[in-house]
Amino acid sequence: MRKKIVAGNWKMNKTSEEAKALVSEIANIYQAEISNDVEVILFPPFVFLQDAIQLSQDSKIKIGAQNCHQEKSGAFTGEISAEMLKSIGTNYVILGHSERRAYFGETEELLAKKLKIAFETSLKPIYCCGETLEERKSNRYFEVIENQITNALKDFSATEMKDIVLAYEPVWAIGTGETASPEQAQEVHQFIRNLIEKQFDLKTAQNTSILYGGSVKPSNANELFAQTDIDGGLIGGASLKARDFIEIIKAR
Ligand code: PGA
């Protein structure tokens, strides 16, 4: 059976002290209040990863990075490799986030390389896809998502897919306060699951966790997570407040 996952993408937020306080607060409340079987992952900025790993080590919380470089090592000033992340105990990496695609020109070709290196390094990728407002309005969203999924995953086998999590994040819903309705999200999640079945097989499709992201908050998490093909969420803004994030973890 597939896992329910709630992941917090902190993006470029928090100072060192704030980051440490937030990890500790989430870890403490999680230990005290969460009994359901949810995989919780925090994605702080690179510079706070080591502290986050240390502060969460007695809890079940996992720590992930927001990006990694596509090469193993070398002359890439300012970059961080998958191996470096693994060597400090990072478990996951977000790849294909729409902000990376839009502001840093990340293409599917590049993302396929990043996925490979993450996979080879045993960092579990959360691979994001999602359409822009213009692509939704012009009814091209299925085509866009199909390209994002099939191009990036073309070099993977069904067995390898066990360690890859997918996230549907409509760009028009990220950080805008506007959430996809549960029906809109479910429609795309089901479409993605069918794509995985076509590209791999039914069992792989049934076992792949597909998260929804885009203005998830305590007030809408229940109805989103109740959808058949939504297996949890990738949370931005609401993951920066411990109480909100915990309420989202409790949603089902
Ligand atoms: P948001 O961000 O929850 O602030 O909309 C989600 C994301 O970008 O992962």
mmCIF file of C-alpha atoms and ligand atoms in Angstrom:
data_model
loop_
_atom_site.group_PDB
_atom_site.id
_atom_site.type_symbol
_atom_site.label_atom_id
_atom_site.label_comp_id
_atom_site.label_asym_id
_atom_site.label_seq_id
_atom_site.Cartn_x
_atom_site.Cartn_y
_atom_site.Cartn_z
ATOM 1 C CA MET A 1 0.000 0.000 0.000
ATOM 2 C CA ARG A 2 1.163 3.496 -0.663
ATOM 3 C CA LYS A 3 2.316 5.830 2.069
ATOM 4 C CA LYS A 4 0.604 9.026 3.205
ATOM 5 C CA ILE A 5 3.210 11.783 3.220
ATOM 6 C CA VAL A 6 3.090 15.361 4.463
ATOM 7 C CA ALA A 7 6.115 17.404 3.430
ATOM 8 C CA GLY A 8 7.009 20.980 4.374
ATOM 9 C CA ASN A 9 8.859 23.002 1.736
ATOM 10 C CA TRP A 10 10.315 25.977 3.587
ATOM 11 C CA LYS A 11 11.706 27.573 0.403
ATOM 12 C CA MET A 12 14.043 30.543 1.126
ATOM 13 C CA ASN A 13 12.685 31.356 4.580
ATOM 14 C CA LYS A 14 13.883 31.483 8.202
ATOM 15 C CA THR A 15 17.124 32.374 9.953
ATOM 16 C CA SER A 16 19.253 29.804 11.762
ATOM 17 C CA GLU A 17 17.607 30.356 15.154
ATOM 18 C CA GLU A 18 14.109 30.363 13.654
ATOM 19 C CA ALA A 19 14.795 27.182 11.707
ATOM 20 C CA LYS A 20 16.071 25.348 14.775
ATOM 21 C CA ALA A 21 13.084 26.488 16.817
ATOM 22 C CA LEU A 22 10.631 25.369 14.120
ATOM 23 C CA VAL A 23 12.168 21.890 13.748
ATOM 24 C CA SER A 24 12.163 21.406 17.525
ATOM 25 C CA GLU A 25 8.602 22.612 17.875
ATOM 26 C CA ILE A 26 7.310 20.371 15.090
ATOM 27 C CA ALA A 27 9.269 17.368 16.424
ATOM 28 C CA ASN A 28 7.935 17.885 19.966
ATOM 29 C CA ILE A 29 4.292 18.304 18.966
ATOM 30 C CA TYR A 30 4.608 15.420 16.507
ATOM 31 C CA GLN A 31 5.856 13.091 19.258
ATOM 32 C CA ALA A 32 3.110 14.173 21.634
ATOM 33 C CA GLU A 33 0.134 14.302 19.297
ATOM 34 C CA ILE A 34 0.576 12.281 16.134
ATOM 35 C CA SER A 35 -0.237 8.632 16.213
ATOM 36 C CA ASN A 36 -1.311 8.068 12.619
ATOM 37 C CA ASP A 37 1.027 6.500 10.176
ATOM 38 C CA VAL A 38 2.168 9.517 8.181
ATOM 39 C CA GLU A 39 5.637 10.092 6.777
ATOM 40 C CA VAL A 40 6.564 13.658 7.718
ATOM 41 C CA ILE A 41 9.409 15.324 5.850
ATOM 42 C CA LEU A 42 10.830 18.818 6.364
ATOM 43 C CA PHE A 43 12.696 20.607 3.585
ATOM 44 C CA PRO A 44 14.678 23.484 5.142
ATOM 45 C CA PRO A 45 17.228 25.497 3.133
ATOM 46 C CA PHE A 46 20.613 23.744 2.633
ATOM 47 C CA VAL A 47 22.398 25.684 5.385
ATOM 48 C CA PHE A 48 19.974 24.447 8.048
ATOM 49 C CA LEU A 49 19.909 20.776 7.021
ATOM 50 C CA GLN A 50 22.518 19.568 9.455
ATOM 51 C CA ASP A 51 20.813 21.247 12.424
ATOM 52 C CA ALA A 52 17.441 19.925 11.286
ATOM 53 C CA ILE A 53 18.814 16.378 11.010
ATOM 54 C CA GLN A 54 20.312 16.589 14.463
ATOM 55 C CA LEU A 55 17.241 18.117 16.101
ATOM 56 C CA SER A 56 14.861 15.579 14.576
ATOM 57 C CA GLN A 57 16.959 12.465 15.125
ATOM 58 C CA ASP A 58 14.896 11.149 18.034
ATOM 59 C CA SER A 59 11.650 11.572 16.120
ATOM 60 C CA LYS A 60 10.260 9.843 13.032
ATOM 61 C CA ILE A 61 10.563 13.070 11.049
ATOM 62 C CA LYS A 62 12.686 12.847 7.905
ATOM 63 C CA ILE A 63 14.728 15.689 6.416
ATOM 64 C CA GLY A 64 15.074 16.551 2.746
ATOM 65 C CA ALA A 65 16.809 19.121 0.534
ATOM 66 C CA GLN A 66 15.060 21.515 -1.848
ATOM 67 C CA ASN A 67 17.410 20.804 -4.767
ATOM 68 C CA CYS A 68 20.652 19.081 -5.795
ATOM 69 C CA HIS A 69 23.087 19.343 -8.697
ATOM 70 C CA GLN A 70 22.932 16.892 -11.574
ATOM 71 C CA GLU A 71 26.650 15.956 -11.547
ATOM 72 C CA LYS A 72 28.388 13.788 -8.996
ATOM 73 C CA SER A 73 31.094 16.332 -8.105
ATOM 74 C CA GLY A 74 33.444 18.842 -9.737
ATOM 75 C CA ALA A 75 33.969 22.470 -10.657
ATOM 76 C CA PHE A 76 30.442 23.807 -10.105
ATOM 77 C CA THR A 77 30.968 26.768 -7.808
ATOM 78 C CA GLY A 78 28.122 27.351 -5.412
ATOM 79 C CA GLU A 79 26.383 24.037 -6.036
ATOM 80 C CA ILE A 80 25.497 21.120 -3.747
ATOM 81 C CA SER A 81 25.709 17.475 -4.818
ATOM 82 C CA ALA A 82 23.416 14.583 -3.967
ATOM 83 C CA GLU A 83 26.365 12.802 -2.369
ATOM 84 C CA MET A 84 27.048 15.747 -0.023
ATOM 85 C CA LEU A 85 23.414 15.709 1.039
ATOM 86 C CA LYS A 86 23.446 11.981 1.615
ATOM 87 C CA SER A 87 26.690 12.210 3.602
ATOM 88 C CA ILE A 88 25.038 14.417 6.250
ATOM 89 C CA GLY A 89 22.000 12.153 6.564
ATOM 90 C CA THR A 90 19.491 13.801 4.207
ATOM 91 C CA ASN A 91 16.748 11.389 3.125
ATOM 92 C CA TYR A 92 14.822 13.179 0.370
ATOM 93 C CA VAL A 93 15.211 15.830 -2.337
ATOM 94 C CA ILE A 94 12.566 17.938 -4.105
ATOM 95 C CA LEU A 95 13.100 18.041 -7.866
ATOM 96 C CA GLY A 96 11.131 19.776 -10.604
ATOM 97 C CA HIS A 97 9.477 22.377 -8.386
ATOM 98 C CA SER A 98 7.801 24.979 -10.599
ATOM 99 C CA GLU A 99 9.889 27.759 -9.025
ATOM 100 C CA ARG A 100 13.056 25.927 -10.149
ATOM 101 C CA ARG A 101 11.581 25.417 -13.614
ATOM 102 C CA ALA A 102 10.435 29.057 -13.932
ATOM 103 C CA TYR A 103 13.249 31.022 -12.240
ATOM 104 C CA PHE A 104 16.233 28.746 -12.828
ATOM 105 C CA GLY A 105 15.353 27.395 -16.260
ATOM 106 C CA GLU A 106 15.270 23.736 -15.202
ATOM 107 C CA THR A 107 14.149 21.616 -18.136
ATOM 108 C CA GLU A 108 12.908 18.025 -18.140
ATOM 109 C CA GLU A 109 16.197 16.923 -19.683
ATOM 110 C CA LEU A 110 18.100 18.412 -16.745
ATOM 111 C CA LEU A 111 15.547 17.087 -14.260
ATOM 112 C CA ALA A 112 15.895 13.573 -15.659
ATOM 113 C CA LYS A 113 19.643 13.822 -14.850
ATOM 114 C CA LYS A 114 18.960 15.164 -11.353
ATOM 115 C CA LEU A 115 16.485 12.361 -10.730
ATOM 116 C CA LYS A 116 19.079 9.786 -11.798
ATOM 117 C CA ILE A 117 21.858 11.123 -9.592
ATOM 118 C CA ALA A 118 19.497 11.458 -6.614
ATOM 119 C CA PHE A 119 18.319 7.928 -7.144
ATOM 120 C CA GLU A 120 21.840 6.520 -7.500
ATOM 121 C CA THR A 121 22.795 8.274 -4.264
ATOM 122 C CA SER A 122 19.776 6.816 -2.407
ATOM 123 C CA LEU A 123 18.169 10.218 -1.922
ATOM 124 C CA LYS A 124 14.443 9.759 -2.483
ATOM 125 C CA PRO A 125 13.123 12.308 -4.961
ATOM 126 C CA ILE A 126 9.803 14.106 -4.678
ATOM 127 C CA TYR A 127 9.284 14.988 -8.322
ATOM 128 C CA CYS A 128 6.873 17.884 -8.960
ATOM 129 C CA CYS A 129 4.711 18.619 -11.960
ATOM 130 C CA GLY A 130 1.950 21.123 -12.615
ATOM 131 C CA GLU A 131 0.521 23.525 -15.161
ATOM 132 C CA THR A 132 0.453 27.336 -15.281
ATOM 133 C CA LEU A 133 -2.792 29.318 -15.242
ATOM 134 C CA GLU A 134 -2.548 29.920 -18.972
ATOM 135 C CA GLU A 135 -2.066 26.193 -19.627
ATOM 136 C CA ARG A 136 -5.114 25.379 -17.508
ATOM 137 C CA LYS A 137 -7.289 28.030 -19.146
ATOM 138 C CA SER A 138 -6.346 26.806 -22.604
ATOM 139 C CA ASN A 139 -7.142 23.232 -21.546
ATOM 140 C CA ARG A 140 -3.595 22.022 -22.187
ATOM 141 C CA TYR A 141 -2.932 20.854 -18.647
ATOM 142 C CA PHE A 142 -3.140 17.123 -19.305
ATOM 143 C CA GLU A 143 -0.646 17.432 -22.144
ATOM 144 C CA VAL A 144 1.761 19.536 -20.034
ATOM 145 C CA ILE A 145 1.647 17.121 -17.111
ATOM 146 C CA GLU A 146 2.034 14.101 -19.354
ATOM 147 C CA ASN A 147 5.220 15.599 -20.821
ATOM 148 C CA GLN A 148 6.607 16.517 -17.410
ATOM 149 C CA ILE A 149 6.012 13.001 -16.064
ATOM 150 C CA THR A 150 6.930 10.806 -19.004
ATOM 151 C CA ASN A 151 10.066 12.720 -20.045
ATOM 152 C CA ALA A 152 11.555 12.842 -16.568
ATOM 153 C CA LEU A 153 10.766 9.234 -15.664
ATOM 154 C CA LYS A 154 11.612 7.591 -18.960
ATOM 155 C CA ASP A 155 14.893 6.065 -17.754
ATOM 156 C CA PHE A 156 13.436 4.503 -14.611
ATOM 157 C CA SER A 157 12.213 0.949 -14.104
ATOM 158 C CA ALA A 158 9.103 -0.128 -12.216
ATOM 159 C CA THR A 159 11.289 -1.342 -9.337
ATOM 160 C CA GLU A 160 13.039 2.026 -9.107
ATOM 161 C CA MET A 161 9.694 3.832 -9.013
ATOM 162 C CA LYS A 162 9.193 2.442 -5.489
ATOM 163 C CA ASP A 163 11.517 5.161 -4.207
ATOM 164 C CA ILE A 164 10.070 8.062 -6.159
ATOM 165 C CA VAL A 165 7.259 10.232 -4.843
ATOM 166 C CA LEU A 166 5.282 12.494 -7.191
ATOM 167 C CA ALA A 167 3.667 15.833 -6.417
ATOM 168 C CA TYR A 168 1.019 17.655 -8.425
ATOM 169 C CA GLU A 169 1.354 21.388 -7.853
ATOM 170 C CA PRO A 170 -0.692 23.618 -10.153
ATOM 171 C CA VAL A 171 1.430 26.765 -10.534
ATOM 172 C CA TRP A 172 -1.664 28.988 -10.236
ATOM 173 C CA ALA A 173 -2.303 27.591 -6.742
ATOM 174 C CA ILE A 174 1.210 27.971 -5.306
ATOM 175 C CA GLY A 175 1.487 30.747 -2.757
ATOM 176 C CA THR A 176 -1.616 32.429 -4.158
ATOM 177 C CA GLY A 177 -4.137 31.344 -1.545
ATOM 178 C CA GLU A 178 -6.137 29.832 -4.389
ATOM 179 C CA THR A 179 -6.335 26.039 -4.011
ATOM 180 C CA ALA A 180 -7.382 23.574 -6.674
ATOM 181 C CA SER A 181 -10.789 22.217 -5.688
ATOM 182 C CA PRO A 182 -10.710 18.627 -4.425
ATOM 183 C CA GLU A 183 -12.352 17.592 -7.724
ATOM 184 C CA GLN A 184 -9.819 19.471 -9.864
ATOM 185 C CA ALA A 185 -6.947 17.945 -7.898
ATOM 186 C CA GLN A 186 -8.423 14.435 -7.940
ATOM 187 C CA GLU A 187 -8.929 14.620 -11.713
ATOM 188 C CA VAL A 188 -5.228 15.305 -12.274
ATOM 189 C CA HIS A 189 -4.034 12.835 -9.633
ATOM 190 C CA GLN A 190 -6.041 10.084 -11.292
ATOM 191 C CA PHE A 191 -4.625 11.110 -14.652
ATOM 192 C CA ILE A 192 -1.069 10.898 -13.248
ATOM 193 C CA ARG A 193 -1.752 7.471 -11.739
ATOM 194 C CA ASN A 194 -3.024 6.279 -15.124
ATOM 195 C CA LEU A 195 0.135 7.630 -16.772
ATOM 196 C CA ILE A 196 2.256 5.631 -14.310
ATOM 197 C CA GLU A 197 0.244 2.537 -15.109
ATOM 198 C CA LYS A 198 0.757 3.104 -18.837
ATOM 199 C CA GLN A 199 4.489 3.766 -18.465
ATOM 200 C CA PHE A 200 5.118 0.996 -15.873
ATOM 201 C CA ASP A 201 2.305 -1.254 -14.604
ATOM 202 C CA LEU A 202 -0.800 -1.291 -12.424
ATOM 203 C CA LYS A 203 0.978 -2.340 -9.236
ATOM 204 C CA THR A 204 3.533 0.473 -9.586
ATOM 205 C CA ALA A 205 0.707 2.957 -10.191
ATOM 206 C CA GLN A 206 -1.144 1.766 -7.100
ATOM 207 C CA ASN A 207 1.982 1.985 -4.940
ATOM 208 C CA THR A 208 3.166 5.447 -6.041
ATOM 209 C CA SER A 209 2.410 8.241 -3.554
ATOM 210 C CA ILE A 210 1.120 11.358 -5.326
ATOM 211 C CA LEU A 211 1.043 14.497 -3.171
ATOM 212 C CA TYR A 212 -0.974 17.633 -3.806
ATOM 213 C CA GLY A 213 0.661 21.046 -3.358
ATOM 214 C CA GLY A 214 -0.654 24.592 -3.736
ATOM 215 C CA SER A 215 -2.080 26.649 -0.855
ATOM 216 C CA VAL A 216 -2.839 23.637 1.353
ATOM 217 C CA LYS A 217 -3.866 24.835 4.809
ATOM 218 C CA PRO A 218 -5.552 23.343 7.889
ATOM 219 C CA SER A 219 -8.965 24.424 6.579
ATOM 220 C CA ASN A 220 -8.754 22.583 3.245
ATOM 221 C CA ALA A 221 -6.394 19.657 3.940
ATOM 222 C CA ASN A 222 -9.130 17.226 5.012
ATOM 223 C CA GLU A 223 -11.184 17.468 1.848
ATOM 224 C CA LEU A 224 -8.111 17.317 -0.377
ATOM 225 C CA PHE A 225 -6.540 14.324 1.404
ATOM 226 C CA ALA A 226 -9.891 12.509 1.369
ATOM 227 C CA GLN A 227 -9.666 12.139 -2.410
ATOM 228 C CA THR A 228 -8.888 8.618 -3.623
ATOM 229 C CA ASP A 229 -5.707 9.483 -5.482
ATOM 230 C CA ILE A 230 -4.315 12.180 -3.172
ATOM 231 C CA ASP A 231 -1.779 10.650 -0.797
ATOM 232 C CA GLY A 232 -0.827 13.708 1.236
ATOM 233 C CA GLY A 233 0.604 17.135 0.555
ATOM 234 C CA LEU A 234 3.629 19.253 -0.255
ATOM 235 C CA ILE A 235 3.089 22.315 1.898
ATOM 236 C CA GLY A 236 4.766 25.700 1.420
ATOM 237 C CA GLY A 237 3.491 28.689 3.395
ATOM 238 C CA ALA A 238 1.555 26.692 6.002
ATOM 239 C CA SER A 239 4.632 24.574 6.831
ATOM 240 C CA LEU A 240 6.348 27.643 8.311
ATOM 241 C CA LYS A 241 4.014 27.639 11.322
ATOM 242 C CA ALA A 242 4.290 24.562 13.553
ATOM 243 C CA ARG A 243 0.617 24.515 14.579
ATOM 244 C CA ASP A 244 -0.724 24.813 11.021
ATOM 245 C CA PHE A 245 1.661 22.152 9.759
ATOM 246 C CA ILE A 246 0.678 19.757 12.554
ATOM 247 C CA GLU A 247 -3.031 20.252 11.793
ATOM 248 C CA ILE A 248 -2.308 19.366 8.167
ATOM 249 C CA ILE A 249 -0.418 16.229 9.259
ATOM 250 C CA LYS A 250 -3.491 15.217 11.254
ATOM 251 C CA ALA A 251 -5.843 15.691 8.263
ATOM 252 C CA ARG A 252 -7.104 12.578 6.551
HETATM 253 P P1 PGA B 1 2.217 26.887 -0.950
HETATM 254 O O1 PGA B 1 3.484 26.235 -1.692
HETATM 255 O O2 PGA B 1 1.673 25.847 0.001
HETATM 256 O O3 PGA B 1 2.753 28.092 -0.238
HETATM 257 O O4 PGA B 1 1.221 27.239 -2.004
HETATM 258 C C1 PGA B 1 3.491 24.887 -2.086
HETATM 259 C C2 PGA B 1 4.800 24.549 -2.775
HETATM 260 O O5 PGA B 1 5.322 25.378 -3.529
HETATM 261 O O6 PGA B 1 5.342 23.448 -2.593
#
